Coordinates of C-alpha atoms and ligand atoms in Angstrom, one line a residue:
Chain A
M1 CA -26.6 -14.1 -30.7
G2 CA -23.6 -16.3 -30.2
V3 CA -21.6 -14.0 -32.5
F4 CA -22.8 -11.0 -30.5
I5 CA -21.3 -12.4 -27.3
T6 CA -17.8 -12.9 -28.6
F7 CA -17.5 -10.0 -31.0
R8 CA -19.3 -7.3 -29.0
C9 CA -19.1 -8.4 -25.4
L10 CA -15.7 -10.1 -25.4
N11 CA -14.2 -8.2 -28.3
F12 CA -12.9 -11.5 -29.5
P13 CA -13.3 -12.2 -33.3
D14 CA -14.2 -15.9 -33.0
L15 CA -14.2 -17.9 -36.2
T16 CA -15.1 -21.2 -34.4
V17 CA -18.7 -20.4 -35.3
D18 CA -18.3 -21.7 -38.9
G19 CA -17.5 -25.1 -37.4
S20 CA -19.7 -25.1 -34.3
Y21 CA -22.8 -24.4 -36.3
P22 CA -22.6 -27.7 -38.3
L23 CA -21.3 -29.4 -35.2
G24 CA -24.5 -28.7 -33.4
A25 CA -26.4 -30.1 -36.4
A26 CA -24.2 -33.1 -36.7
V27 CA -24.3 -34.0 -33.0
L28 CA -28.1 -33.7 -33.1
A29 CA -28.3 -36.0 -36.1
L30 CA -26.0 -38.5 -34.5
L31 CA -28.1 -38.8 -31.4
M32 CA -31.3 -39.0 -33.4
Y33 CA -29.9 -41.8 -35.5
R34 CA -28.9 -43.6 -32.3
G35 CA -32.5 -43.4 -31.3
Y36 CA -32.4 -40.6 -28.7
G37 CA -35.0 -37.9 -28.7
A38 CA -34.8 -34.5 -30.2
L39 CA -34.4 -32.8 -26.8
A40 CA -31.5 -34.9 -25.8
G41 CA -29.9 -34.1 -29.2
I42 CA -30.3 -30.4 -28.7
V43 CA -28.8 -30.5 -25.2
A44 CA -25.9 -32.6 -26.5
A45 CA -25.4 -30.2 -29.4
C46 CA -25.1 -27.2 -27.0
L47 CA -22.6 -29.1 -24.9
A48 CA -20.6 -30.0 -28.0
G49 CA -20.7 -26.4 -29.1
A50 CA -19.4 -25.2 -25.7
L51 CA -16.6 -27.7 -25.9
A52 CA -15.6 -26.4 -29.3
G53 CA -15.6 -22.9 -27.9
L54 CA -13.6 -24.0 -24.9
F55 CA -11.0 -25.5 -27.3
T56 CA -10.6 -22.2 -29.2
G57 CA -10.4 -20.4 -25.8
V58 CA -7.7 -22.7 -24.6
L59 CA -5.7 -22.2 -27.8
H60 CA -6.0 -18.5 -27.3
T61 CA -5.4 -18.1 -23.6
F62 CA -3.1 -21.0 -22.8
S63 CA -1.1 -21.4 -26.0
R64 CA -1.3 -17.7 -26.7
I65 CA -2.4 -18.2 -30.3
P66 CA -4.0 -15.0 -31.8
A67 CA -7.8 -15.0 -31.7
L68 CA -8.4 -15.2 -35.4
L69 CA -6.0 -18.1 -35.8
S70 CA -7.4 -20.0 -32.8
G71 CA -10.8 -19.9 -34.3
I72 CA -9.7 -21.0 -37.7
L73 CA -7.7 -23.9 -36.3
T74 CA -10.8 -25.1 -34.3
M75 CA -12.9 -24.6 -37.4
I76 CA -10.6 -26.8 -39.5
C77 CA -10.4 -29.5 -36.9
L78 CA -14.2 -29.4 -36.6
Y79 CA -14.6 -30.0 -40.3
S80 CA -13.1 -33.5 -39.9
I81 CA -14.8 -34.1 -36.6
N82 CA -18.2 -33.1 -38.1
L83 CA -17.6 -35.5 -41.0
R84 CA -16.7 -38.3 -38.5
V85 CA -19.8 -37.5 -36.4
M86 CA -22.0 -37.6 -39.4
G87 CA -20.3 -40.4 -41.2
R88 CA -21.0 -38.8 -44.6
P89 CA -21.2 -35.3 -46.0
N90 CA -25.0 -35.0 -45.6
I91 CA -27.7 -36.9 -43.9
S92 CA -31.4 -36.3 -43.7
L93 CA -33.6 -36.2 -40.6
S94 CA -36.8 -37.4 -42.2
E95 CA -39.8 -38.5 -40.3
N96 CA -40.0 -41.6 -42.6
L97 CA -36.8 -42.8 -41.0
G98 CA -38.4 -42.4 -37.6
H99 CA -36.7 -39.1 -36.7
R100 CA -39.1 -37.1 -34.6
T101 CA -37.7 -33.6 -34.7
V102 CA -39.1 -31.0 -32.3
F103 CA -41.3 -29.7 -35.1
V104 CA -42.8 -33.2 -35.6
L105 CA -43.3 -33.4 -31.8
L106 CA -45.0 -30.1 -31.8
R107 CA -47.3 -31.0 -34.7
D108 CA -48.4 -34.1 -32.9
A109 CA -48.9 -32.2 -29.6
F110 CA -51.1 -29.5 -31.3
P111 CA -52.6 -31.3 -34.2
R112 CA -55.2 -28.6 -34.8
V113 CA -52.9 -25.6 -35.3
P114 CA -51.5 -25.3 -38.9
E115 CA -47.9 -26.3 -39.0
V116 CA -46.6 -23.0 -40.4
Y117 CA -48.0 -21.1 -37.5
L118 CA -46.8 -23.7 -35.0
R119 CA -43.3 -23.4 -36.3
F120 CA -43.4 -19.7 -36.3
I121 CA -44.7 -19.4 -32.8
F122 CA -42.3 -22.0 -31.5
L123 CA -39.2 -20.3 -33.0
F124 CA -40.5 -17.0 -31.8
L125 CA -40.8 -18.2 -28.3
L126 CA -37.4 -19.8 -28.5
V127 CA -35.8 -16.6 -29.6
V128 CA -37.5 -14.6 -26.9
L129 CA -36.4 -17.2 -24.3
V130 CA -32.8 -17.1 -25.5
K131 CA -32.8 -13.3 -25.6
V132 CA -34.1 -13.0 -22.1
M133 CA -31.7 -15.6 -20.8
V134 CA -28.7 -13.8 -22.4
D135 CA -30.0 -10.5 -21.1
L136 CA -30.2 -11.8 -17.6
F137 CA -26.9 -13.7 -17.8
L138 CA -25.0 -10.6 -19.0
Q139 CA -26.2 -8.8 -15.9
T140 CA -25.0 -11.4 -13.5
E141 CA -21.7 -11.2 -11.7
V142 CA -20.1 -13.5 -14.3
G143 CA -21.8 -11.8 -17.2
L144 CA -20.6 -8.4 -16.0
S145 CA -17.1 -9.7 -15.6
I146 CA -17.2 -11.1 -19.1
R147 CA -18.3 -7.7 -20.5
A148 CA -15.6 -5.9 -18.5
T149 CA -13.0 -8.3 -19.8
G150 CA -13.9 -7.4 -23.4
D151 CA -13.7 -3.7 -22.5
N152 CA -10.5 -3.4 -20.4
E153 CA -8.6 -6.5 -19.6
T154 CA -5.9 -4.8 -17.5
L155 CA -8.6 -3.4 -15.2
V156 CA -10.3 -6.7 -14.8
A157 CA -7.0 -8.3 -13.7
T158 CA -6.3 -5.5 -11.2
Q159 CA -9.8 -6.1 -9.8
G160 CA -9.0 -9.7 -9.1
I161 CA -10.8 -11.3 -12.0
D162 CA -9.0 -13.8 -14.2
P163 CA -9.5 -12.4 -17.7
N164 CA -8.6 -15.8 -19.3
C165 CA -11.2 -17.6 -17.3
M166 CA -13.9 -15.1 -18.4
K167 CA -12.8 -15.5 -22.0
L168 CA -13.2 -19.2 -21.8
I169 CA -16.7 -18.9 -20.3
G170 CA -17.8 -16.4 -22.9
I171 CA -16.5 -18.2 -25.9
S172 CA -17.9 -21.5 -24.7
L173 CA -21.3 -20.0 -24.1
S174 CA -21.4 -18.3 -27.5
N175 CA -20.5 -21.5 -29.3
A176 CA -23.1 -23.4 -27.3
L177 CA -25.7 -20.9 -28.7
V178 CA -24.3 -21.3 -32.2
A179 CA -24.5 -25.0 -32.0
L180 CA -28.1 -24.7 -30.7
A181 CA -28.9 -22.6 -33.8
G182 CA -27.3 -25.3 -36.0
A183 CA -29.3 -28.0 -34.3
M184 CA -32.5 -26.1 -34.7
F185 CA -31.9 -25.3 -38.3
A186 CA -31.1 -28.9 -39.1
Q187 CA -34.4 -30.0 -37.7
Y188 CA -36.2 -27.1 -39.5
Q189 CA -34.9 -28.0 -42.9
G190 CA -34.8 -31.8 -42.2
F191 CA -31.2 -32.5 -43.1
V192 CA -27.6 -31.8 -42.1
D193 CA -24.9 -30.7 -44.5
I194 CA -21.2 -30.6 -43.8
N195 CA -21.0 -27.2 -45.5
M196 CA -23.9 -25.5 -43.8
G197 CA -21.6 -23.5 -41.5
I198 CA -19.6 -21.8 -44.2
G199 CA -19.9 -18.1 -43.9
M200 CA -21.9 -18.3 -40.6
V201 CA -19.5 -15.9 -38.8
I202 CA -20.1 -13.3 -41.5
S203 CA -23.8 -13.9 -41.6
G204 CA -23.9 -13.5 -37.8
L205 CA -21.8 -10.4 -37.9
A206 CA -24.0 -9.0 -40.7
S207 CA -27.0 -9.6 -38.4
V208 CA -25.3 -7.9 -35.5
I209 CA -24.4 -4.8 -37.5
V210 CA -27.6 -4.5 -39.4
G211 CA -29.3 -4.5 -36.0
E212 CA -27.0 -1.8 -34.8
V213 CA -27.8 0.3 -37.8
L214 CA -31.5 -0.1 -37.4
L215 CA -31.8 0.4 -33.7
R216 CA -30.0 2.8 -31.4
G217 CA -29.4 2.3 -27.7
R218 CA -26.7 1.0 -25.4
T219 CA -28.4 -1.0 -22.8
I220 CA -28.1 -4.8 -22.8
F221 CA -31.8 -5.1 -23.5
M222 CA -31.5 -2.9 -26.6
A223 CA -28.2 -4.6 -27.7
T224 CA -29.7 -8.1 -27.8
L225 CA -32.9 -6.7 -29.4
Q226 CA -30.7 -5.3 -32.1
V227 CA -29.2 -8.7 -32.7
V228 CA -32.6 -10.4 -32.9
L229 CA -34.0 -7.7 -35.2
G230 CA -30.8 -7.6 -37.2
S231 CA -31.0 -11.4 -37.8
V232 CA -34.6 -11.2 -38.9
V233 CA -34.0 -8.3 -41.3
Y234 CA -30.9 -9.9 -42.6
R235 CA -32.7 -13.2 -43.3
L236 CA -35.5 -11.3 -44.9
A237 CA -33.1 -9.4 -47.1
T238 CA -31.4 -12.5 -48.3
A239 CA -34.8 -14.2 -48.9
I240 CA -35.9 -11.3 -50.9
A241 CA -32.7 -11.3 -52.8
L242 CA -33.1 -15.0 -53.5
N243 CA -36.7 -14.8 -54.6
W244 CA -36.9 -11.6 -56.6
G245 CA -33.2 -11.2 -57.3
Y246 CA -33.7 -14.0 -59.8
N247 CA -34.9 -11.4 -62.3
I248 CA -31.7 -9.4 -62.2
G249 CA -29.6 -12.6 -62.4
F250 CA -29.1 -13.1 -58.7
K251 CA -28.3 -16.8 -58.1
P252 CA -28.2 -18.6 -54.7
Y253 CA -24.5 -18.9 -55.0
D254 CA -24.2 -15.1 -55.0
L255 CA -25.5 -15.0 -51.5
K256 CA -22.2 -15.1 -49.8
L257 CA -20.9 -12.3 -52.0
F258 CA -24.0 -10.3 -51.1
T259 CA -23.5 -10.8 -47.4
G260 CA -19.8 -10.0 -47.7
L261 CA -20.5 -6.8 -49.6
L262 CA -23.2 -5.9 -47.1
V263 CA -20.8 -6.1 -44.2
I264 CA -18.1 -4.3 -46.1
V265 CA -20.4 -1.5 -47.0
I266 CA -21.7 -1.0 -43.5
L267 CA -18.3 -1.2 -41.9
S268 CA -16.8 1.3 -44.4
F269 CA -19.7 3.6 -44.1
P270 CA -18.5 5.8 -41.2
I271 CA -15.2 6.4 -42.9
L272 CA -16.7 7.1 -46.3
K273 CA -19.1 9.5 -44.7
E274 CA -16.3 11.3 -43.0
K275 CA -14.2 11.5 -46.2
L276 CA -17.2 12.7 -48.3
G277 CA -18.1 15.2 -45.6
R278 CA -14.6 16.7 -45.8
V279 CA -14.8 17.0 -49.6
K280 CA -17.9 19.2 -49.4
Chain B
M1 CA 3.9 -4.2 4.7
L2 CA 5.7 -4.2 1.3
R3 CA 9.2 -5.5 0.8
L4 CA 11.2 -5.9 -2.3
E5 CA 14.4 -7.9 -1.9
R6 CA 17.2 -7.4 -4.4
V7 CA 14.8 -7.3 -7.4
N8 CA 16.2 -7.3 -10.9
K9 CA 14.2 -6.8 -14.1
Y10 CA 15.6 -6.9 -17.5
F11 CA 13.9 -6.3 -20.8
F12 CA 15.1 -8.2 -23.9
R13 CA 17.5 -10.1 -21.7
N14 CA 20.5 -11.7 -23.4
S15 CA 20.0 -9.8 -26.6
L16 CA 21.7 -6.8 -28.1
D17 CA 18.8 -4.6 -26.9
E18 CA 19.1 -5.8 -23.3
R19 CA 17.8 -3.2 -20.8
W20 CA 18.5 -3.6 -17.1
T21 CA 15.5 -1.6 -15.9
I22 CA 15.4 -2.4 -12.2
R23 CA 18.8 -2.9 -10.6
N24 CA 19.2 -4.8 -7.4
L25 CA 16.4 -2.9 -5.9
T26 CA 15.7 -3.4 -2.2
L27 CA 12.9 -1.5 -0.6
Q28 CA 10.9 -1.7 2.5
V29 CA 7.6 0.2 3.0
Q30 CA 6.0 0.4 6.4
E31 CA 2.3 0.0 7.0
G32 CA 0.6 3.4 6.6
D33 CA 3.5 5.0 4.7
F34 CA 2.6 7.3 1.9
V35 CA 5.6 7.2 -0.3
T36 CA 6.1 9.5 -3.3
V37 CA 8.4 8.4 -6.1
V38 CA 10.1 10.8 -8.5
G39 CA 12.7 10.1 -11.1
S40 CA 13.9 11.0 -14.6
N41 CA 12.3 9.6 -17.7
G42 CA 12.9 5.9 -18.1
A43 CA 14.1 5.6 -14.5
G44 CA 12.0 2.5 -14.0
K45 CA 9.2 4.0 -11.9
T46 CA 6.4 2.4 -14.0
T47 CA 8.2 -0.8 -14.2
L48 CA 8.6 -0.9 -10.4
L49 CA 4.8 -0.5 -10.0
N50 CA 4.2 -3.2 -12.7
L51 CA 6.4 -5.6 -10.7
I52 CA 4.5 -4.9 -7.5
S53 CA 1.2 -5.4 -9.2
G54 CA 2.2 -8.5 -11.1
A55 CA 2.0 -7.1 -14.6
Y56 CA 5.7 -8.1 -14.9
F57 CA 7.6 -10.7 -13.0
P58 CA 11.1 -10.0 -11.7
D59 CA 14.1 -11.9 -13.2
E60 CA 15.6 -12.1 -9.7
G61 CA 14.6 -11.2 -6.2
R62 CA 11.5 -11.5 -4.1
I63 CA 8.4 -9.3 -3.6
V64 CA 6.6 -9.7 -0.3
I65 CA 3.3 -8.1 0.7
D66 CA 2.3 -8.5 4.4
E67 CA 4.7 -11.4 4.9
L68 CA 3.2 -13.2 1.9
D69 CA 5.6 -13.9 -1.0
V70 CA 3.7 -12.8 -4.1
T71 CA 6.7 -12.9 -6.5
E72 CA 5.1 -15.6 -8.6
L73 CA 1.4 -14.7 -8.3
P74 CA -0.3 -13.4 -11.4
T75 CA -2.0 -10.0 -11.3
H76 CA -5.5 -11.2 -10.5
R77 CA -4.4 -13.4 -7.7
R78 CA -2.6 -10.6 -5.8
A79 CA -5.2 -8.0 -6.7
L80 CA -7.0 -8.2 -3.3
Y81 CA -4.0 -6.6 -1.7
L82 CA -3.5 -3.9 -4.3
G83 CA -5.4 -1.0 -5.8
R84 CA -4.0 0.8 -8.8
V85 CA -4.7 3.9 -10.8
F86 CA -2.9 4.6 -14.1
Q87 CA -1.7 7.7 -15.8
N88 CA -3.8 7.0 -18.9
T89 CA -7.3 8.0 -17.8
S90 CA -9.0 5.3 -19.9
Q91 CA -7.0 2.5 -18.2
G92 CA -8.5 2.5 -14.8
T93 CA -12.1 2.1 -15.8
A94 CA -14.1 0.1 -18.4
P95 CA -15.4 2.7 -20.8
S96 CA -18.4 0.9 -22.4
L97 CA -19.8 -0.1 -19.0
T98 CA -21.9 2.2 -16.9
I99 CA -20.6 3.9 -13.7
E100 CA -22.6 1.5 -11.5
E101 CA -21.3 -1.5 -13.4
N102 CA -17.7 -0.3 -13.0
L103 CA -18.3 0.2 -9.3
A104 CA -19.9 -3.3 -9.0
I105 CA -16.7 -4.8 -10.5
A106 CA -14.7 -3.1 -7.8
Y107 CA -17.2 -3.9 -5.1
L108 CA -17.2 -7.6 -5.9
K109 CA -13.4 -7.7 -5.9
G110 CA -12.2 -10.8 -4.1
K111 CA -15.6 -12.4 -3.9
P112 CA -16.3 -15.5 -6.0
K113 CA -18.4 -14.5 -9.1
G114 CA -21.6 -16.4 -9.5
I115 CA -24.8 -16.4 -11.5
R116 CA -26.3 -13.8 -9.3
M117 CA -27.4 -10.4 -10.4
A118 CA -24.3 -8.2 -10.2
L119 CA -26.2 -5.1 -9.0
N120 CA -28.8 -4.5 -6.4
E121 CA -30.4 -1.5 -4.8
R122 CA -28.3 -1.8 -1.6
M123 CA -25.1 -1.6 -3.7
R124 CA -26.5 1.3 -5.7
A125 CA -27.2 3.2 -2.4
I126 CA -23.6 2.6 -1.3
F127 CA -22.3 3.8 -4.7
R128 CA -24.4 6.9 -4.5
D129 CA -23.1 7.8 -1.1
K130 CA -19.5 7.2 -2.2
L131 CA -19.9 9.2 -5.4
A132 CA -21.6 12.0 -3.5
E133 CA -18.6 12.3 -1.2
I134 CA -16.4 13.0 -4.2
G135 CA -18.5 15.9 -5.1
L136 CA -18.4 15.7 -8.8
G137 CA -22.2 15.1 -9.3
L138 CA -21.5 11.5 -10.5
E139 CA -24.1 10.1 -8.0
K140 CA -26.8 11.2 -10.4
R141 CA -25.3 9.5 -13.3
L142 CA -25.0 5.9 -12.2
K143 CA -26.4 4.6 -15.5
D144 CA -24.2 6.7 -17.7
R145 CA -21.4 5.0 -19.6
V146 CA -18.0 5.8 -18.3
G147 CA -16.7 6.6 -21.8
L148 CA -18.9 9.8 -21.6
L149 CA -17.0 11.2 -18.6
S150 CA -14.2 13.7 -18.6
G151 CA -10.7 12.5 -17.9
G152 CA -10.9 14.0 -14.4
Q153 CA -14.2 12.3 -13.6
R154 CA -12.9 9.0 -14.9
Q155 CA -9.8 9.3 -12.7
A156 CA -11.9 10.1 -9.7
L157 CA -14.0 7.0 -10.4
A158 CA -10.8 4.9 -10.9
L159 CA -9.5 6.1 -7.5
L160 CA -12.8 5.1 -5.9
M161 CA -12.7 1.7 -7.6
A162 CA -9.1 1.1 -6.6
T163 CA -9.9 1.8 -2.9
L164 CA -13.5 0.5 -2.7
A165 CA -12.4 -3.0 -1.6
K166 CA -9.9 -1.6 1.0
P167 CA -6.7 -2.9 -0.4
K168 CA -3.5 -2.9 1.7
I169 CA -1.5 -1.0 -0.8
L170 CA -2.5 1.7 -3.3
L171 CA -0.3 2.2 -6.4
L172 CA -0.6 5.4 -8.3
D173 CA 1.3 6.0 -11.5
E174 CA 1.3 9.7 -12.4
H175 CA -2.5 9.6 -12.1
T176 CA -2.8 13.3 -12.4
A177 CA -0.4 13.8 -15.3
N178 CA -3.0 13.9 -18.1
L179 CA -5.3 16.3 -16.3
D180 CA -5.3 20.1 -16.4
P181 CA -3.8 21.8 -13.2
K182 CA -7.2 22.6 -11.6
T183 CA -8.5 19.0 -12.1
A184 CA -5.2 17.6 -11.0
E185 CA -5.5 19.5 -7.8
I186 CA -9.0 18.1 -7.1
I187 CA -7.9 14.6 -7.8
M188 CA -4.8 15.0 -5.5
E189 CA -7.1 16.2 -2.7
L190 CA -9.4 13.2 -3.3
T191 CA -6.4 10.9 -3.3
A192 CA -5.2 12.3 0.1
R193 CA -8.6 11.9 1.6
L194 CA -9.2 8.3 0.4
V195 CA -5.8 7.3 1.5
G196 CA -6.4 8.9 4.9
E197 CA -9.8 7.5 5.4
N198 CA -8.9 3.9 4.4
H199 CA -5.4 4.0 6.1
L200 CA -3.8 2.8 2.9
T201 CA -0.1 2.2 2.4
T202 CA 0.6 4.2 -0.7
L203 CA 3.2 4.4 -3.5
M204 CA 2.6 7.4 -5.7
V205 CA 4.7 8.1 -8.8
T206 CA 4.6 11.7 -9.8
H207 CA 6.5 14.2 -12.0
N208 CA 5.2 17.0 -9.9
L209 CA 8.1 17.6 -7.4
Q210 CA 5.9 20.0 -5.4
D211 CA 3.3 17.2 -4.9
A212 CA 6.1 14.8 -4.2
L213 CA 7.2 16.8 -1.3
S214 CA 3.9 18.1 0.0
F215 CA 2.0 14.8 0.0
G216 CA 3.0 11.7 2.0
N217 CA 5.7 11.1 4.5
R218 CA 8.5 9.8 2.5
T219 CA 10.0 10.5 -1.0
L220 CA 12.1 8.2 -3.2
M221 CA 14.1 9.4 -6.1
M222 CA 14.9 6.9 -8.8
D223 CA 17.4 6.9 -11.6
E224 CA 18.4 4.1 -14.0
G225 CA 16.6 1.4 -12.1
E226 CA 17.9 2.3 -8.6
V227 CA 16.6 4.3 -5.7
V228 CA 19.2 7.0 -5.4
L229 CA 17.6 9.1 -2.7
D230 CA 15.3 8.2 0.1
V231 CA 14.2 11.1 2.4
A232 CA 11.6 11.2 5.2
G233 CA 10.9 12.9 8.5
E234 CA 12.4 16.3 9.4
E235 CA 14.9 16.3 6.6
R236 CA 12.1 15.9 4.1
K237 CA 9.9 18.6 5.8
K238 CA 12.5 21.2 5.3
M239 CA 13.4 20.2 1.8
T240 CA 12.7 22.4 -1.2
I241 CA 12.4 21.4 -4.8
Q242 CA 15.7 23.2 -5.4
E243 CA 17.5 21.1 -2.8
L244 CA 16.0 18.0 -4.1
L245 CA 17.4 18.7 -7.6
E246 CA 20.8 19.7 -6.2
R247 CA 21.0 16.5 -4.2
F248 CA 20.3 14.5 -7.4
T249 CA 23.0 16.3 -9.3
L250 CA 25.5 15.8 -6.5
L251 CA 24.7 12.1 -6.4
R252 CA 24.5 11.2 -10.0
H253 CA 26.8 13.9 -11.5
K254 CA 24.2 14.9 -14.0
K255 CA 21.1 17.0 -14.2
F256 CA 17.7 15.7 -13.3
A257 CA 16.3 15.1 -16.8
E258 CA 12.6 15.1 -16.9
D259 CA 11.0 17.2 -19.5
R260 CA 7.8 17.7 -17.6
V261 CA 9.3 18.6 -14.3
L262 CA 10.5 22.0 -15.3
L263 CA 6.9 23.0 -16.1
S264 CA 5.5 21.8 -12.9
S265 CA 8.2 23.1 -10.5
S266 CA 8.2 26.6 -11.8
Ligands
LIG301 N1 7.3 -3.6 -21.8 C1 8.5 -3.1 -22.0 N2 9.3 -3.6 -23.0 C2 10.5 -3.2 -23.2 N3 11.1 -2.2 -22.5 C3 10.4 -1.6 -21.5 C4 9.1 -2.0 -21.2 N4 8.6 -1.3 -20.2 C5 9.6 -0.5 -19.8 N5 10.7 -0.6 -20.6 C6 12.0 0.1 -20.5 O1 12.3 0.2 -19.2 C7 12.8 1.5 -18.9 C8 12.1 2.1 -17.8 O2 10.8 2.4 -18.2 P1 9.6 2.9 -17.2 O3 8.4 3.0 -18.0 O4 9.6 2.1 -16.0 O5 10.1 4.3 -16.8 P2 9.4 5.5 -16.0 O6 10.4 5.8 -14.9 O7 8.1 5.1 -15.7 O8 9.5 6.7 -17.0 P3 8.4 7.8 -17.4 O9 8.8 8.9 -16.5 O10 8.7 8.1 -18.8 O11 7.1 7.2 -17.1 C9 12.8 2.2 -20.2 O12 14.0 2.2 -20.8 C10 11.8 1.5 -21.1 O13 12.2 1.6 -22.4
LIG302 MG1 6.1 5.9 -16.2

């Protein structure tokens, strides 16, 4: 979803994501180790993500560094920052150490519901909540201004809106969402790893375009639905590849190759089709 | 209303490619004036509008709008005083947004943006009325994306957007140049109407010399970054395209070189 906002709404290829995803996880872990609750950790993770996005945005708008480079710079800086926050390359959030993740909290709140369902329902509701919030936000005055900035920057300026300001808001918001995702995933799997963000941009992009292939429609509602569906399908596809791909020699470390190729194929598809069409 | 004081604009200043695009230009436009601007290719007409709108900043000189010195203000901070339509039909609108979303951007111009819904039924009703006045049937297509519209429809929408918030000055840069003659005529009529209704001070660049003389109340002719001819009143009323071209040759000792002019003045 975060990737959707920058790439599709702002037309800004933001690579900060690879850094802000583990940042969210790391900040969450830090707060939990300091004895704060999971919710405080999640809020702090979002704020940290927004800050990271803001940093990229400032590099781009104020220092006029190209978009891709701004993102990469922040990503590199974040690698060290994440290590500092975490103190070591990976840490676990185990209940035995007294870390009560949202999932643990949930289990205790509803002891009679099987944990698998609980997790599923909770994540489902969270996704719906985020989707609805993003839908609504994109239709507000600020949201509309952000989308217009991605579409036609000159126009936005002649209509009295500061395009740079809109970029900053958009990039911050998208990285806050990414950090939220990182924080949730860390709690889900019970540990944080410094490398968990590698390839996140491309995974996110893969989800966005898989969604666009699967579902047509131009409204905001449809667009965010595409993102959600795309993510689910993409994750399923990788899970299948991991589980059954084993037989054809597919190893976990092939996953990034798989994702990369997937994106390449989908992006090249329109051109290939056109070329083939002409040959016929 | 609008005053340019000894404005100079260079591109690639202090390099071998230096271009002195606007040369010591002084210009005063009165409130309610509709000024048409013609000039040969590369005369600096677009640059002039870019300077006024804040897309470029002058190297020397001052730009004053309504007694407010805007010389240093970036585009979005002087936007409230200005409306602008471009030659390129995709520049004046946001193509992947819907018609109503585009109009909302224009409607909200100058108002602080908040976390409020950008559109409501009251605004839609206003938009429908305004679009119906244009008479292109756009009022029934509020939810269509602007990218689906024809160049003429987009230009009409861009005009509406530029004038919706009642700016003080309207800047038009060959906004009918990319349209077929019939559509261009419709857009020119719409332009004249919107300017009249909103009492806008207008600067219109055009390569159509006929339009330049028949619309507005004053005509400027530019060449090499200078205003070489400035006619208004009785003199302008009597002037023909032929005379305009002759005056230019007399002044500049060369022919008025604009590839597209020949087509449109014949
Ligand atoms: N962004 C820019 N960078 C460099 N040179 C520029 C730039 N904009 C304009 N120029 C130069 O300034 C001169 C005037 O250009 P301008 O676009 O203002 O002319 P114009 O009168 O609008 O011409 P046309 O009739 O072709 O639209 C040209 O020589 C052009 O090359
Ligand atoms: Mg021009």
